[in-house]
Amino acid sequence: MTTEENRPHSGHEDPYALALQSGRAPAYLRLADGRRTRLPVHRWCAQPTRADRTLMERCVGPVLDVGCGPGRLCRALLRQGVFALGIDVAPHAVARTIALGGTAQCRSVFDPLPGEGDWQTLLLADGNIGIGGDPHALVRRCAHLISPMGVLLVEVDDNDVEERCTAWFEDTHGHRGPPFPWARLGAPALRRITDDLGLSVTDQWKSGPRSFLALGRPGSSPGGRARRGESDVVTRTPAAWR
């Protein structure tokens, strides 16, 4: 039953948007079963961490950063001379990315995108394997976006979990944004998806409490061509943008 206490407050902006605007306001991911997790907004709005850098050193351009948020990864890659485009469905996230010097578009990963089939690296960081609530469909779509030798770099839950749910963003006062489908996935569940889609795990690593996998097609180089070397060509833009 919808009551005044649990009805979304139309007079308040989306807590996620407000958190991104300030870069530090607390925001939470609330699941329909009542669980609530504080979002690391301060980390998303700061400089890349050591764990982030383990992702970045495996990136070969061009890079598509899916669910880029305020764009810390795609902006840092651009500063290093690696072409990177961020996409996000949140206008405030895209605006912040562009204002701070990044390149981003307000689009869903399931929308038509530039350079489809030509991206060398695709990032699904910060739990973005949960986008859309269907990791199988998401990985299949991402596999169509990368080149034959391209690599998906995916951050997974540190626990062995496979869960689909409904979620929303919430502030400390219980004001919430619209609900959306979400998922949580650990490494074993992602491995099952990759096997089903004809992909393989080419690298797996941890940095602190965060866990990552690199996925590619048979014959692709491990870990996004392993670690990027000085001789790699990393500034190439997708063919559709030339």
Coordinates of C-alpha atoms in Angstrom, one line a residue:
M1 CA 0.0 0.0 0.0
T2 CA 1.3 3.5 -0.9
T3 CA 1.2 5.9 2.0
E4 CA 2.4 9.4 2.6
E5 CA 5.4 7.9 4.4
N6 CA 6.6 5.7 1.6
R7 CA 5.5 7.6 -1.5
P8 CA 8.3 9.3 -3.4
H9 CA 8.6 13.0 -2.5
S10 CA 8.0 14.9 -5.8
G11 CA 9.2 18.1 -4.2
H12 CA 12.8 16.8 -3.8
E13 CA 15.4 16.3 -6.5
D14 CA 16.8 12.8 -7.0
P15 CA 19.2 12.1 -4.2
Y16 CA 21.8 10.8 -6.6
A17 CA 21.7 14.0 -8.6
L18 CA 22.0 16.1 -5.4
A19 CA 24.9 14.0 -4.2
L20 CA 26.8 14.4 -7.5
Q21 CA 26.2 18.2 -7.5
S22 CA 27.9 18.6 -4.1
G23 CA 30.4 15.7 -4.5
R24 CA 30.0 14.8 -0.9
A25 CA 26.3 14.7 0.1
P26 CA 25.4 11.2 1.5
A27 CA 23.3 9.0 -0.8
Y28 CA 22.2 5.4 -0.5
L29 CA 21.2 2.5 -2.7
R30 CA 18.0 1.1 -1.2
L31 CA 16.8 -2.4 -2.2
A32 CA 13.1 -3.3 -2.3
D33 CA 13.7 -5.8 0.5
G34 CA 14.9 -3.0 2.8
R35 CA 18.6 -3.3 2.6
R36 CA 20.5 0.0 2.3
T37 CA 24.1 0.6 1.2
R38 CA 25.8 4.0 1.4
L39 CA 27.2 5.0 -2.1
P40 CA 30.9 6.1 -2.2
V41 CA 30.1 9.4 -3.8
H42 CA 33.2 11.0 -2.4
R43 CA 35.3 8.4 -4.2
W44 CA 33.4 8.8 -7.4
C45 CA 34.1 12.6 -7.3
A46 CA 37.7 12.3 -6.3
Q47 CA 40.9 11.4 -8.2
P48 CA 41.3 7.7 -9.2
T49 CA 42.3 5.4 -6.4
R50 CA 45.0 2.7 -6.5
A51 CA 42.3 0.2 -7.3
D52 CA 41.0 2.5 -10.1
R53 CA 44.5 2.7 -11.5
T54 CA 44.7 -1.1 -11.8
L55 CA 41.8 -0.8 -14.2
M56 CA 43.3 2.2 -16.1
E57 CA 46.6 0.5 -16.7
R58 CA 44.8 -2.3 -18.5
C59 CA 42.9 0.1 -20.8
V60 CA 43.8 0.4 -24.5
G61 CA 42.0 3.1 -26.4
P62 CA 39.4 3.8 -27.5
V63 CA 37.7 3.2 -24.2
L64 CA 34.0 3.3 -23.4
D65 CA 33.2 3.9 -19.8
V66 CA 29.7 2.6 -19.2
G67 CA 27.8 4.3 -16.3
C68 CA 30.7 6.8 -15.9
G69 CA 29.0 8.8 -13.2
P70 CA 31.0 12.1 -12.6
G71 CA 33.7 10.7 -15.0
R72 CA 36.8 10.2 -12.8
L73 CA 38.0 7.3 -14.9
C74 CA 37.3 8.6 -18.4
R75 CA 38.7 12.0 -17.5
A76 CA 41.9 10.5 -16.1
L77 CA 42.4 8.4 -19.2
L78 CA 42.0 11.4 -21.4
R79 CA 44.7 13.2 -19.4
Q80 CA 47.0 10.2 -20.1
G81 CA 46.3 10.5 -23.8
V82 CA 43.9 7.6 -24.0
F83 CA 40.7 8.4 -25.9
A84 CA 37.8 7.6 -23.5
L85 CA 34.1 8.3 -23.8
G86 CA 31.8 8.1 -20.8
I87 CA 28.1 7.4 -21.0
D88 CA 25.5 7.7 -18.3
V89 CA 21.7 8.0 -18.1
A90 CA 22.0 10.7 -15.3
P91 CA 22.2 14.2 -16.9
H92 CA 23.9 15.6 -13.7
A93 CA 26.6 13.0 -14.0
V94 CA 27.3 13.7 -17.7
A95 CA 27.3 17.5 -17.1
R96 CA 29.8 17.1 -14.3
T97 CA 32.0 14.9 -16.4
I98 CA 32.0 17.5 -19.3
A99 CA 32.5 20.5 -16.9
L100 CA 35.6 18.9 -15.5
G101 CA 37.2 18.2 -18.9
G102 CA 35.8 14.8 -19.8
T103 CA 33.9 13.6 -22.9
A104 CA 30.5 12.1 -22.2
Q105 CA 27.1 11.5 -23.6
C106 CA 23.7 11.1 -21.8
R107 CA 22.8 7.7 -23.2
S108 CA 22.0 4.2 -22.0
V109 CA 24.4 1.4 -23.0
F110 CA 21.4 -0.2 -24.7
D111 CA 20.9 2.9 -26.9
P112 CA 22.6 3.2 -30.4
L113 CA 26.2 4.3 -29.7
P114 CA 29.1 5.7 -31.7
G115 CA 31.8 3.3 -32.8
E116 CA 29.8 0.1 -32.1
G117 CA 32.1 -2.9 -32.6
D118 CA 35.2 -0.7 -32.5
W119 CA 35.9 -0.1 -28.8
Q120 CA 39.1 -1.7 -27.6
T121 CA 38.2 -1.5 -23.9
L122 CA 34.8 -1.3 -22.2
L123 CA 34.6 -0.4 -18.5
L124 CA 31.9 -1.6 -16.1
A125 CA 33.3 -0.3 -12.8
D126 CA 31.7 0.5 -9.5
G127 CA 29.2 -2.3 -9.6
N128 CA 27.8 -1.3 -13.0
I129 CA 27.5 -4.9 -14.0
G130 CA 24.1 -4.4 -12.3
I131 CA 22.8 -1.9 -14.9
G132 CA 19.4 -2.9 -16.2
G133 CA 19.0 -5.7 -13.7
D134 CA 20.0 -8.4 -16.3
P135 CA 23.8 -9.1 -16.3
H136 CA 23.5 -11.6 -19.1
A137 CA 21.8 -9.1 -21.4
L138 CA 24.3 -6.4 -20.4
V139 CA 27.4 -8.5 -21.1
R140 CA 25.9 -9.6 -24.4
R141 CA 25.3 -6.0 -25.4
C142 CA 28.8 -5.0 -24.3
A143 CA 30.4 -7.8 -26.2
H144 CA 28.8 -6.3 -29.4
L145 CA 30.3 -2.9 -28.6
I146 CA 33.9 -4.0 -28.5
S147 CA 36.2 -5.0 -31.3
P148 CA 37.1 -8.7 -32.0
M149 CA 40.2 -8.2 -29.9
G150 CA 38.5 -5.9 -27.4
V151 CA 38.2 -6.5 -23.7
L152 CA 35.5 -5.9 -21.0
L153 CA 36.9 -4.8 -17.6
V154 CA 34.3 -5.6 -15.0
E155 CA 34.1 -4.9 -11.3
V156 CA 32.2 -7.5 -9.4
D157 CA 30.9 -8.0 -5.9
D158 CA 33.5 -9.3 -3.6
N159 CA 31.0 -12.0 -2.4
D160 CA 29.7 -15.0 -4.3
V161 CA 26.3 -13.5 -5.1
E162 CA 23.9 -13.6 -8.0
E163 CA 20.9 -11.3 -7.4
R164 CA 18.4 -9.3 -9.4
C165 CA 16.4 -6.7 -7.5
T166 CA 14.5 -3.4 -7.6
A167 CA 16.4 -0.5 -6.1
W168 CA 16.3 3.3 -5.8
F169 CA 18.5 6.1 -4.6
E170 CA 17.7 7.6 -1.2
D171 CA 19.0 10.4 1.0
T172 CA 19.4 10.4 4.8
H173 CA 15.9 11.7 5.2
G174 CA 14.3 8.8 3.2
H175 CA 13.5 11.0 0.2
R176 CA 14.0 8.7 -2.8
G177 CA 14.3 8.7 -6.6
P178 CA 12.4 6.5 -9.0
P179 CA 12.9 2.7 -8.8
F180 CA 15.0 0.9 -11.3
P181 CA 16.1 -2.7 -12.0
W182 CA 19.5 -3.6 -10.5
A183 CA 21.7 -6.7 -10.0
R184 CA 24.6 -7.8 -7.9
L185 CA 27.1 -10.3 -9.2
G186 CA 30.2 -12.0 -7.9
A187 CA 33.0 -13.6 -9.9
P188 CA 31.6 -17.1 -10.1
A189 CA 28.2 -15.9 -11.5
L190 CA 30.0 -13.7 -14.1
R191 CA 32.1 -16.6 -15.2
R192 CA 29.0 -18.6 -15.9
I193 CA 27.6 -15.8 -18.0
T194 CA 30.9 -15.5 -20.0
D195 CA 30.9 -19.2 -20.7
D196 CA 27.3 -19.0 -22.0
L197 CA 28.2 -16.1 -24.3
G198 CA 31.4 -17.6 -25.8
L199 CA 33.6 -15.2 -23.9
S200 CA 36.5 -16.1 -21.5
V201 CA 38.1 -14.6 -18.4
T202 CA 41.5 -13.4 -19.5
D203 CA 42.5 -11.8 -16.2
Q204 CA 41.2 -11.6 -12.6
W205 CA 42.6 -9.5 -9.8
K206 CA 41.8 -7.8 -6.5
S207 CA 42.9 -4.4 -5.2
G208 CA 42.0 -3.9 -1.5
P209 CA 38.4 -4.9 -1.1
R210 CA 37.5 -4.5 -4.8
S211 CA 37.5 -7.4 -7.3
F212 CA 37.8 -7.3 -11.1
L213 CA 37.7 -9.5 -14.1
A214 CA 38.8 -9.0 -17.7
L215 CA 36.6 -10.7 -20.4
G216 CA 37.5 -11.3 -24.0
R217 CA 36.8 -13.5 -26.9
P218 CA 39.0 -16.6 -27.5
G219 CA 42.3 -15.4 -28.9
S220 CA 42.1 -11.9 -27.4
S221 CA 45.2 -10.9 -25.3
P222 CA 45.0 -11.4 -21.6
G223 CA 43.9 -8.5 -19.4
G224 CA 43.3 -5.9 -22.1
R225 CA 46.6 -6.6 -23.8
A226 CA 48.0 -7.1 -20.3
R227 CA 49.4 -3.8 -19.0
R228 CA 49.6 -0.9 -21.4
G229 CA 53.1 -0.3 -22.6
E230 CA 54.7 2.9 -24.0
S231 CA 54.6 1.5 -27.5
D232 CA 50.8 0.9 -27.5
V233 CA 48.7 3.1 -29.7
V234 CA 46.1 4.5 -27.2
T235 CA 44.8 7.6 -28.8
R236 CA 42.8 6.1 -31.7
T237 CA 39.2 7.2 -31.8
P238 CA 36.4 4.9 -33.0
A239 CA 36.0 4.7 -36.8
A240 CA 32.5 6.2 -36.6
W241 CA 34.0 9.4 -35.2
R242 CA 36.8 10.0 -37.7

